[in-house]
Coordinates of C-alpha atoms and ligand atoms in Angstrom, one line a residue:
X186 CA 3.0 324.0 199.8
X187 CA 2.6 320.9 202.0
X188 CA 5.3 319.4 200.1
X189 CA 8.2 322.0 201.3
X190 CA 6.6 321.8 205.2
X191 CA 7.1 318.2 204.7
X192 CA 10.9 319.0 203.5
X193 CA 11.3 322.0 205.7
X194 CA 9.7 320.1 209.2
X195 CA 13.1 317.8 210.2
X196 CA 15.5 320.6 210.2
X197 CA 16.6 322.0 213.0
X198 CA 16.3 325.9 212.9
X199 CA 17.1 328.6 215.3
X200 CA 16.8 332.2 215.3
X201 CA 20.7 331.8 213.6
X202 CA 22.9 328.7 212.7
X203 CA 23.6 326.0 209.5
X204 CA 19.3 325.0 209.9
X205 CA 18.2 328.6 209.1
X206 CA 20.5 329.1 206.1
X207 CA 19.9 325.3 204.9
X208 CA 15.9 326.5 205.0
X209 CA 16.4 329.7 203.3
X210 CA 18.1 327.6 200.6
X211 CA 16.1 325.1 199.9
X212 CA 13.5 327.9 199.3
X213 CA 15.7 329.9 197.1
X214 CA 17.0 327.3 195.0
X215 CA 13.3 325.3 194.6
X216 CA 10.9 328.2 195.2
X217 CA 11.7 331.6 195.1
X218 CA 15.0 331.6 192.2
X219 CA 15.5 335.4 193.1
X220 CA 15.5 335.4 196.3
X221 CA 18.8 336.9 197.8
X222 CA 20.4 335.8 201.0
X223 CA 21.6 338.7 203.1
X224 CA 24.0 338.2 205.9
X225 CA 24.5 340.3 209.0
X226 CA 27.7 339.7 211.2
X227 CA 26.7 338.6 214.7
X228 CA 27.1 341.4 217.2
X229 CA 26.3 344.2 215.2
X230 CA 23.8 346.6 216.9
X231 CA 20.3 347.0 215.6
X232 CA 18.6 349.9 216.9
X233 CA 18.5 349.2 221.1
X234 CA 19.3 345.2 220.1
X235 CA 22.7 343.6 219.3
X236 CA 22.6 340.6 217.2
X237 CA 23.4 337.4 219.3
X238 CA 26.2 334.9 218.5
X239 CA 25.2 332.2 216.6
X240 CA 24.0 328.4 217.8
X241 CA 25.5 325.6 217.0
X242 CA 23.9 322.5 217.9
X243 CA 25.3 319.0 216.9
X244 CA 24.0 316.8 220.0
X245 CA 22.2 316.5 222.9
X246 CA 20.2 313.9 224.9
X247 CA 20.0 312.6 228.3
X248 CA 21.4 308.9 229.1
X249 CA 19.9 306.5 232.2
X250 CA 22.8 304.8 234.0
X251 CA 22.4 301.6 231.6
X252 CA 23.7 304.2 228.8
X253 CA 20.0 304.3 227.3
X254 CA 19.0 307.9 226.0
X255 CA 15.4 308.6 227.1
X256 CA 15.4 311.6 225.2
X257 CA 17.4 312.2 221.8
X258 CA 17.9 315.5 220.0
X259 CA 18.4 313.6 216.8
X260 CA 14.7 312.1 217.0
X261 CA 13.0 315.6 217.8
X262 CA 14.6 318.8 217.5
X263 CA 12.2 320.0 220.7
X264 CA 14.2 317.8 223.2
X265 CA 16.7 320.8 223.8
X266 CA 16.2 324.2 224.9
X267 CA 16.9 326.6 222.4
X268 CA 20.2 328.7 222.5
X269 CA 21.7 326.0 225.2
X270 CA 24.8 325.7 226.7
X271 CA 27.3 322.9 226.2
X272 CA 26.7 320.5 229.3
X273 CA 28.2 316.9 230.0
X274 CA 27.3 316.3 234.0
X275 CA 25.7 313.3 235.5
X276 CA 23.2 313.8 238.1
X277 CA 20.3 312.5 240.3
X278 CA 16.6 313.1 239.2
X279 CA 16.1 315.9 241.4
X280 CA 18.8 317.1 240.1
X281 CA 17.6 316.9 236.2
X282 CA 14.6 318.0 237.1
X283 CA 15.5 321.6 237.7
X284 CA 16.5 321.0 234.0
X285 CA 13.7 319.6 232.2
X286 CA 10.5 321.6 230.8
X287 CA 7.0 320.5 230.0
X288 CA 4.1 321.4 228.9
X289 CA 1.8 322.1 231.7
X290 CA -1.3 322.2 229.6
X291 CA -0.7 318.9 227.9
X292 CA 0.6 316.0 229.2
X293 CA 1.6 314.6 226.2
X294 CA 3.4 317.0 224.2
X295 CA 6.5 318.5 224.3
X296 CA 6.9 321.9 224.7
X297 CA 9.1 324.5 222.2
X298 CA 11.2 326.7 224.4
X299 CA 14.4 328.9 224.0
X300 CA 16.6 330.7 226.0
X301 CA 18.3 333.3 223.5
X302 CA 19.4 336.0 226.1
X303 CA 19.6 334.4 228.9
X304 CA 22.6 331.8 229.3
X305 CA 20.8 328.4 230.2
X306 CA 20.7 324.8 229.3
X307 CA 18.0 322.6 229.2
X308 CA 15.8 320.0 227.9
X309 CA 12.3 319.4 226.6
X310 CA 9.9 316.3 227.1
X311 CA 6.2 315.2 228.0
X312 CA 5.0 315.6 231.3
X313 CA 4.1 311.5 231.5
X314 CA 7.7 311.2 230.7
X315 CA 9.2 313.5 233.2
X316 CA 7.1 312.2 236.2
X317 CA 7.5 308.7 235.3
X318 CA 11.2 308.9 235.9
X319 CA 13.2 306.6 238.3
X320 CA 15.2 307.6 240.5
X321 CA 18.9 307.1 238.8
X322 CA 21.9 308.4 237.9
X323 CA 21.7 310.1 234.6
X324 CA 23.6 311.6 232.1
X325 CA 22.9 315.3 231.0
X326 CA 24.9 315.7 227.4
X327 CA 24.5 318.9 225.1
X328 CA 27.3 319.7 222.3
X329 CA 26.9 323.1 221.4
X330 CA 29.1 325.8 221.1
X331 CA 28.3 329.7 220.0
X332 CA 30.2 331.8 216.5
X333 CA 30.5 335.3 217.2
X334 CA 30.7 337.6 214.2
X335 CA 33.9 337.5 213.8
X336 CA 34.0 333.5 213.7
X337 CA 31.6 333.9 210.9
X338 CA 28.4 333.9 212.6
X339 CA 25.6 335.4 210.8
X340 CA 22.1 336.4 210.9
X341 CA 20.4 336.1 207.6
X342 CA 17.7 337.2 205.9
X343 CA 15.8 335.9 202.5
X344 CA 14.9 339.1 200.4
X345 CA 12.6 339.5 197.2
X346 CA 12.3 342.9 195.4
X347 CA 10.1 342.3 192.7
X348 CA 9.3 345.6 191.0
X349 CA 6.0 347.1 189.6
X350 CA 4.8 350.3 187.7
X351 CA 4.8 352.2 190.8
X352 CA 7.8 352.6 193.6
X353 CA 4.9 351.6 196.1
X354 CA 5.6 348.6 198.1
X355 CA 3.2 345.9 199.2
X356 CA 4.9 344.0 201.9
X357 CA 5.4 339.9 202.8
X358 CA 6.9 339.0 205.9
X359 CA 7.2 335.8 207.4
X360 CA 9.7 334.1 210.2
X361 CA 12.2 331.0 209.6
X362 CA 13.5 330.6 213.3
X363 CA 11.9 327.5 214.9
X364 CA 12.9 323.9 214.9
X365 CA 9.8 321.2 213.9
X366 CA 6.8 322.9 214.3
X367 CA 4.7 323.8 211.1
X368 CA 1.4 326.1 211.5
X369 CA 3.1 328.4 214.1
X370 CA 6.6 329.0 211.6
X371 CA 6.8 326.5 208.4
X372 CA 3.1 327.6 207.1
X373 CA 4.3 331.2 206.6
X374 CA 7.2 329.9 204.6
X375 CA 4.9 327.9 202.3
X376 CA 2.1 330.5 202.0
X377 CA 4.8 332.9 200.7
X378 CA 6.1 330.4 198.2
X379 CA 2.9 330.6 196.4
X380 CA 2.3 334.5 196.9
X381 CA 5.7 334.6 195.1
X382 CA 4.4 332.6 192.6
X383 CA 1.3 334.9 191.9
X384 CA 3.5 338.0 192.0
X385 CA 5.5 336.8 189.3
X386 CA 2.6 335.5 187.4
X387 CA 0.7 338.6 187.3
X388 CA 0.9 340.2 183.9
X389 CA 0.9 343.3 185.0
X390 CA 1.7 344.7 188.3
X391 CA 0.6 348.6 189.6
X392 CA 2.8 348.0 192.3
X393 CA 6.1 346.8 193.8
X394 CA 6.8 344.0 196.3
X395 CA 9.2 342.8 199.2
X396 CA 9.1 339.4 200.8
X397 CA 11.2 338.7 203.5
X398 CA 12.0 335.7 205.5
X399 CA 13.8 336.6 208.7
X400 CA 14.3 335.3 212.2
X401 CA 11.5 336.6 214.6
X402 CA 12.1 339.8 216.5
X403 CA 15.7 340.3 215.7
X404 CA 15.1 339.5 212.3
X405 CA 12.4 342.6 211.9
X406 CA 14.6 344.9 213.6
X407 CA 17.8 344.3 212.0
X408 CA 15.6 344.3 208.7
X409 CA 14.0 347.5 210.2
X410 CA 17.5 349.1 211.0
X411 CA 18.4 348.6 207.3
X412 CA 15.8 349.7 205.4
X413 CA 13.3 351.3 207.3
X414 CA 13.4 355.2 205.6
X415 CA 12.7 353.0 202.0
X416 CA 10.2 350.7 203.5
X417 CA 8.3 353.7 205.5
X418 CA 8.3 356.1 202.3
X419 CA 7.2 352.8 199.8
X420 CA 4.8 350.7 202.0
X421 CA 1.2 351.1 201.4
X422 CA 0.0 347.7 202.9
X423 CA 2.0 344.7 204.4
X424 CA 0.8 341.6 205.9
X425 CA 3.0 339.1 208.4
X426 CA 1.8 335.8 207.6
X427 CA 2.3 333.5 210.1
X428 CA 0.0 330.2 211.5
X429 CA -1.6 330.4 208.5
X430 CA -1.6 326.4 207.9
X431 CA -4.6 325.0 209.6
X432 CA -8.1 324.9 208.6
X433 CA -9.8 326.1 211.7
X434 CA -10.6 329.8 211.8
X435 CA -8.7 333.0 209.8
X436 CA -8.0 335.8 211.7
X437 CA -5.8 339.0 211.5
X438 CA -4.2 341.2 214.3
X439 CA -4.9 344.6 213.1
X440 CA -2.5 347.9 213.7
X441 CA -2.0 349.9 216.1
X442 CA -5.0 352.0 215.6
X443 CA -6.2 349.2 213.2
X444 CA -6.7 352.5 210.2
X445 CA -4.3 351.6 207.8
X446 CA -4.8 350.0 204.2
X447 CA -3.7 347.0 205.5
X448 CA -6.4 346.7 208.2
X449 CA -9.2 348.0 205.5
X450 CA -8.3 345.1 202.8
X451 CA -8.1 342.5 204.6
X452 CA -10.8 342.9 206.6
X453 CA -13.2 343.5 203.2
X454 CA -11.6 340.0 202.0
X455 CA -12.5 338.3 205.1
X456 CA -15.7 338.9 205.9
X457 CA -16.6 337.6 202.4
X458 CA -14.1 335.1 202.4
X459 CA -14.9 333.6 206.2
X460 CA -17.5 335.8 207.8
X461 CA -17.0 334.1 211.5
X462 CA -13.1 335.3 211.1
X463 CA -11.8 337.4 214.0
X464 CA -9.5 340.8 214.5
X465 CA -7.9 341.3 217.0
X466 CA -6.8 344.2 218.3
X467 CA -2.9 345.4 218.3
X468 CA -2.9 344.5 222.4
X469 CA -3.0 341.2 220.9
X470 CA 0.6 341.3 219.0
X471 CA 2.9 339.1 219.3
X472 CA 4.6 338.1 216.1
X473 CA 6.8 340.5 214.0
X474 CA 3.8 342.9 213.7
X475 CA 5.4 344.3 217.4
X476 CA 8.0 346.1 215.1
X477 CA 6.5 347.0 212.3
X478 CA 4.0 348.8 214.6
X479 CA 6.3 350.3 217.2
X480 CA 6.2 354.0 217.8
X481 CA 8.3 355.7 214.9
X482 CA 8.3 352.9 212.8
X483 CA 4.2 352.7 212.4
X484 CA 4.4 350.9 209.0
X485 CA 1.2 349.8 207.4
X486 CA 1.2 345.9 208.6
X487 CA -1.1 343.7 210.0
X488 CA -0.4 339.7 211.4
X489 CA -2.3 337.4 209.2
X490 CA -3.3 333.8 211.1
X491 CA -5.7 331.1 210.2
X492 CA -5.8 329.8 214.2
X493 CA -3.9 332.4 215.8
X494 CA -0.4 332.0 217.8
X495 CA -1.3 331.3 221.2
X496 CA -4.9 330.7 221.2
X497 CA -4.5 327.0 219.7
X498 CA -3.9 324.3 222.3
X499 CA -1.0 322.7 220.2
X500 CA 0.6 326.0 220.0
X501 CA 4.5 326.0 220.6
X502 CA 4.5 322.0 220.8
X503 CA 5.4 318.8 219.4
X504 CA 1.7 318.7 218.4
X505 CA 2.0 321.2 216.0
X506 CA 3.2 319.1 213.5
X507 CA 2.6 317.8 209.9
X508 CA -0.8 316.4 210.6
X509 CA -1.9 319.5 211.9
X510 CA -1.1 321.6 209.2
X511 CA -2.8 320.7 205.8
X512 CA -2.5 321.5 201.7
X513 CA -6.3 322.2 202.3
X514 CA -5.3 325.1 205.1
X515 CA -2.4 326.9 203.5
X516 CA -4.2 326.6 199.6
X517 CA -6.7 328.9 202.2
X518 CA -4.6 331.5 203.7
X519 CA -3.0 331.5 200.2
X520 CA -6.3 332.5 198.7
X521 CA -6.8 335.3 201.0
X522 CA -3.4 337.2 200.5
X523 CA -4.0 336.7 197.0
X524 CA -7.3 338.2 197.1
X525 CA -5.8 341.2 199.1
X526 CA -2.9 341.4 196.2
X527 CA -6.1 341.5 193.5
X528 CA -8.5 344.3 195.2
X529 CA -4.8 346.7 196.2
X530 CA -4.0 346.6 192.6
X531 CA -7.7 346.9 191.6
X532 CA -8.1 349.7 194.5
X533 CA -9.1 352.6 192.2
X534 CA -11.4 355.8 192.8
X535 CA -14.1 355.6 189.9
X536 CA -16.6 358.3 188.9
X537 CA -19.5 357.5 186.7
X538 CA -19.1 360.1 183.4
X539 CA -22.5 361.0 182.4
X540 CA -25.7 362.2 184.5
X541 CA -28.3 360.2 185.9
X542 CA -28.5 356.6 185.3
X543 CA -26.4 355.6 182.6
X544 CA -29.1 353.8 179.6
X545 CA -27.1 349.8 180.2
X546 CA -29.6 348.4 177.5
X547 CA -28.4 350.3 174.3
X548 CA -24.8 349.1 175.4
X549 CA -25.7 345.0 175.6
X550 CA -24.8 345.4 179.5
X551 CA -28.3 345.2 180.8
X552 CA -31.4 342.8 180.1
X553 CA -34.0 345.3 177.6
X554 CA -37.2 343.5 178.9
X555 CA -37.9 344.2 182.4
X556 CA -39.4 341.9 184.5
X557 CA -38.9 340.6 187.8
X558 CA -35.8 338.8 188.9
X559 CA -34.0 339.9 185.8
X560 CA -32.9 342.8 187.6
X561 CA -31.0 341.1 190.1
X562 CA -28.2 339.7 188.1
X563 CA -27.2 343.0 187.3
X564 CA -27.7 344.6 190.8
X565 CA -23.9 344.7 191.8
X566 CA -23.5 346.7 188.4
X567 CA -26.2 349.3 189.0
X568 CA -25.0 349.6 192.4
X569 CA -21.6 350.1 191.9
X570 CA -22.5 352.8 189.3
X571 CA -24.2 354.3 192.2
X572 CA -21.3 354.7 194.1
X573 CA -18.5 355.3 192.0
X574 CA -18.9 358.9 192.6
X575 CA -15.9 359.7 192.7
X576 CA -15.5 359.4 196.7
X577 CA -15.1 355.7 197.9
X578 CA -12.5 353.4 196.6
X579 CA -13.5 350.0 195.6
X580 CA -12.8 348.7 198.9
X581 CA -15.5 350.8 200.2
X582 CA -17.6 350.1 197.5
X583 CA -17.7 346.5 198.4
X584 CA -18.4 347.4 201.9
X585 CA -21.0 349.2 201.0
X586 CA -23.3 347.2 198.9
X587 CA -22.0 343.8 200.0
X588 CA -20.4 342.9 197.7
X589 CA -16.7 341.2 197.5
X590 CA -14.3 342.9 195.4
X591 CA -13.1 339.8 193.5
X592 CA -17.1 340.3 192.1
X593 CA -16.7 344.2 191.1
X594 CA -12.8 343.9 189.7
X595 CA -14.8 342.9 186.4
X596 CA -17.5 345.1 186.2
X597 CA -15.4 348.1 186.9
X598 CA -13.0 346.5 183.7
X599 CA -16.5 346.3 181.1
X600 CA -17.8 349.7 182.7
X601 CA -14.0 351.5 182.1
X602 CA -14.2 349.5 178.2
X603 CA -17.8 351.3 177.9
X604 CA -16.4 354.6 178.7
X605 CA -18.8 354.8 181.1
X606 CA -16.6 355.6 184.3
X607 CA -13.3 357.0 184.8
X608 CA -10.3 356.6 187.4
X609 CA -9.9 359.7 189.9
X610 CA -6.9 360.8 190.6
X611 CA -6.4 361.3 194.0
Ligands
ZN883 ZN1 6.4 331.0 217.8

C-alpha cells in the first residue's frame, strides 16, 4: 500500500484533469484489473450542481527580477492555487502578496488550497518564505487553461461491481482529487487497493460490493445522480475511507442519527480493535459522507479516519506527506474494514435448538472434568449459546458479552456443524 502512495504522491491531481485519470490508471491497470473508468462530460448537471470545466495545469511559479523562481510548481504541486487562472503579470510585493496564501498555523508548511467555483489565481508557500521577501519586481506566471465538455473535458470516476450471493451492496468510497498530500487523499486509495484484494479473495461472498474512487463532493453527487435508486434499494452498510494512513488514533464520523448498520459494525470492531478510538457525530462531516447522508439520499455510510480530516495539525499541507503516512498505518485501517467485511457477512440471527443448556461434553466441545479455570476457555461459547436466542445478531452478541466478533465467527461455525444452533430468518 505504501508502495502506490509513494507512486501516486508526485502527481498532480485535481478534482478533474490528465493527474486524476493518470491515478485512476495506475490503480486499474496495477491494482484493481476490473475496475471501470466512467466519464462524465463537463457541464452536465448533477442534481442542484453542474460539473465544472476541467483544469489544466502545465506551469506555474513566480520569478524575482534576476529571473530566479522562488517558488516552482514543478517541485511541489502545492505552490499553485487549485482551479487557477492563467496569469503572466509582473508586480511589486505588495502587490503579490494579495496573491500568495499560507499557512497561518504553521510557519513552515505550505498550505493546500483551491478555488473551484470561484475564478481566482493564486499561489501557495511557507509563511517564513512569504515574509522574508524583498522588496522587487516579480514575475507572477501560471499556464493553465479550462476543457469544457464539449472540448473533451471529463469528470471520472473508478467503479468496481463485484457481485455476491445476495443483490445487497456493501459500499467503498474513497476520493482521488488532491495534488501531493497522502493521509488526507492517497491513504484512501491504498486502503481500498487491499479491501479489493480481500473481496476478491473471499471464497465465498453473502454479499455484493461497489468501490468507487471519485473526486470529492462533485464526485459523490454526480455518482449519487446516477445511481442513487440502485445504491438506496442495495446498500446495507458503506464506509468512506479517507485519512486512514497514519498511526495515531482511528475514528469514524457516524450518520446522521448514527442508527444504521454501518454505525453498529464499526463501532463493535473498534472498540475491540482500538478502545480509545473516537465517533464523532454527523455535525462533524466533512468528507463525502455530506452526501451520502443528505436528506433523501440517507444511505447507510459512515467516514472512516485513523486521525481525522481537520483535527491533525499537518492537515491540508505540505506536511502531510510520505513520512507521515506509513505501511504500519494503512496495514491498520486495512485491518479494520476487513474486520467490518468479516462480522457483515458473518452477521446472522442464531437460536440455540434444544432446551436448557446444551450437554458440550458428550460432543468433545467442552472440558468433561470440571475444575476451576477450565471453564473460562470455553466462556465466549457458553455465552454466546446464551444469547443466540433468536433475538440479537452477532453484532449484538459481541456487544453484549465482550466479546469481538472475529472471536465468535468460529464458534458460531463448530456450534452450526454440531447442529446445535440454527440461522433465523428474519
Ligand atoms: Zn481534503
Amino acid at each position: 500500500m505504501y508502495e502506490l502512495a509513494e507512486k501516486l504522491f508526485p502527481i498532480c491531481r485535481s478534482i478533474m484533469g490528465e493527474g486524476t485519470r493518470e491515478t485512476l490508471r495506475i490503480v486499474r491497470d496495477e491494482y484493481m484489473p476490473d475496475m471501470e473508468i466512467i466519464n462524465v462530460p463537463c457541464g452536465t448537471k448533477v442534481f442542484d450542481w453542474t460539473i465544472p470545466n476541467e483544469w489544466v495545469i502545465r506551469d506555474a511559479y513566480i520569478a524575482n527580477s534576476r529571473g530566479e523562481k522562488i517558488i516552482d510548481f514543478k517541485e511541489n504541486n502545492l505552490h499553485v492555487v487549485g482551479y487557477s487562472y492563467p496569469v503572466d503579470e509582473y508586480v511589486d510585493l505588495e502587490e503579490l502578496k494579495k496573491h500568495i496564501y499560507v499557512e497561518e498555523q504553521d510557519e513552515d508548511a505550505i498550505p493546500y488550497v483551491t478555488s473551484y467555483y470561484v475564478k481566482r489565481y493564486g499561489f501557495c508557500m511557507t509563511m517564513k518564505q512569504r515574509d522574508s521577501l524583498p522588496e522587487d519586481t516579480y514575475h507572477m506566471y501560471i499556464d493553465s487553461e479550462f476543457k469544457t465538455g464539449e472540448e473533451g473535458g471529463v469528470l471520472s470516476i473508478g467503479e468496481v461491481l463485484i457481485p455476491g450471493e445476495s443483490e445487497q451492496e456493501i459500499f467503498f468510497s474513497t476520493y482521488d482529487c488532491h495534488p501531493s498530500m497522502c493521509n488526507d487523499q492517497l491513504s484512501g486509495i491504498c486502503t481500498m487497493t487491499e479491501v479489493y484484494k480481500y473481496i476478491k479473495s473471499m471464497p465465498r461472498r453473502r454479499y455484493s460490493y461497489r468501490l468507487i474512487i471519485i473526486p470529492e463532493t462533485i464526485g459523490s453527487i454526480t455518482y449519487l445522480s446516477k445511481n442513487i435508486d440502485v445504491m438506496k434499494k442495495n446498500i446495507i452498510a458503506g464506509f468512506n475511507m479517507t485519512c486512514v494512513g497514519d498511526n495515531l488514533d482511528y475514528s469514524y464520523v457516524q450518520t446522521k442519527y448514527a442508527d444504521t448498520l454501518a454505525d453498529k459494525v464499526i463501532a463493535n470492531v473498534l472498540k475491540y480493535h482500538y478502545p480509545d478510538y473516537h465517533a464523532y457525530s454527523f455535525l462533524k462531516r466533512g468528507s463525502d459522507e455530506r452526501q451520502y447522508c443528505a436528506p433523501g439520499v440517507e444511505l447507510p455510510v459512515v467516514a472512516f479516519c485513523r486521525s481525522k480530516f481537520g483535527e491533525f495539525p499537518e492537515y491540508h499541507t505540505s506536511k502531510d506527506n510520505l513520512s507521515f503516512i506509513s505501511e504500519e498505518g494503512l496495514q491498520g485501517a486495512y485491518e479494520v474494514m476487513r474486520q467490518c467485511i468479516d462480522a457483515l457477512e458473518a452477521n446472522y440471527y442464531y437460536r440455540v435448538k434444544c432446551l436448557c443448556e446444551p450437554q458440550l461434553g458428550k460432543r468433545g466441545l467442552f472440558p468433561t472434568i470440571s475444575k476451576r479455570g477450565s471453564y473460562n476457555a470455553i466462556q465466549v461459547m457458553t455465552h454466546f449459546i446464551t444469547y443466540a436466542d433468536g433475538r440479537n445478531d452477532i453484532i449484538d452478541i459481541s456487544n453484549i458479552i465482550g466479546a469481538p466478533v472475529s472471536e465468535i465467527i468460529p464458534i458460531a461455525k463448530t456450534l452450526l456443524e454440531n447442529d446445535l444452533i440454527e440461522v433465523v430468518e428474519r
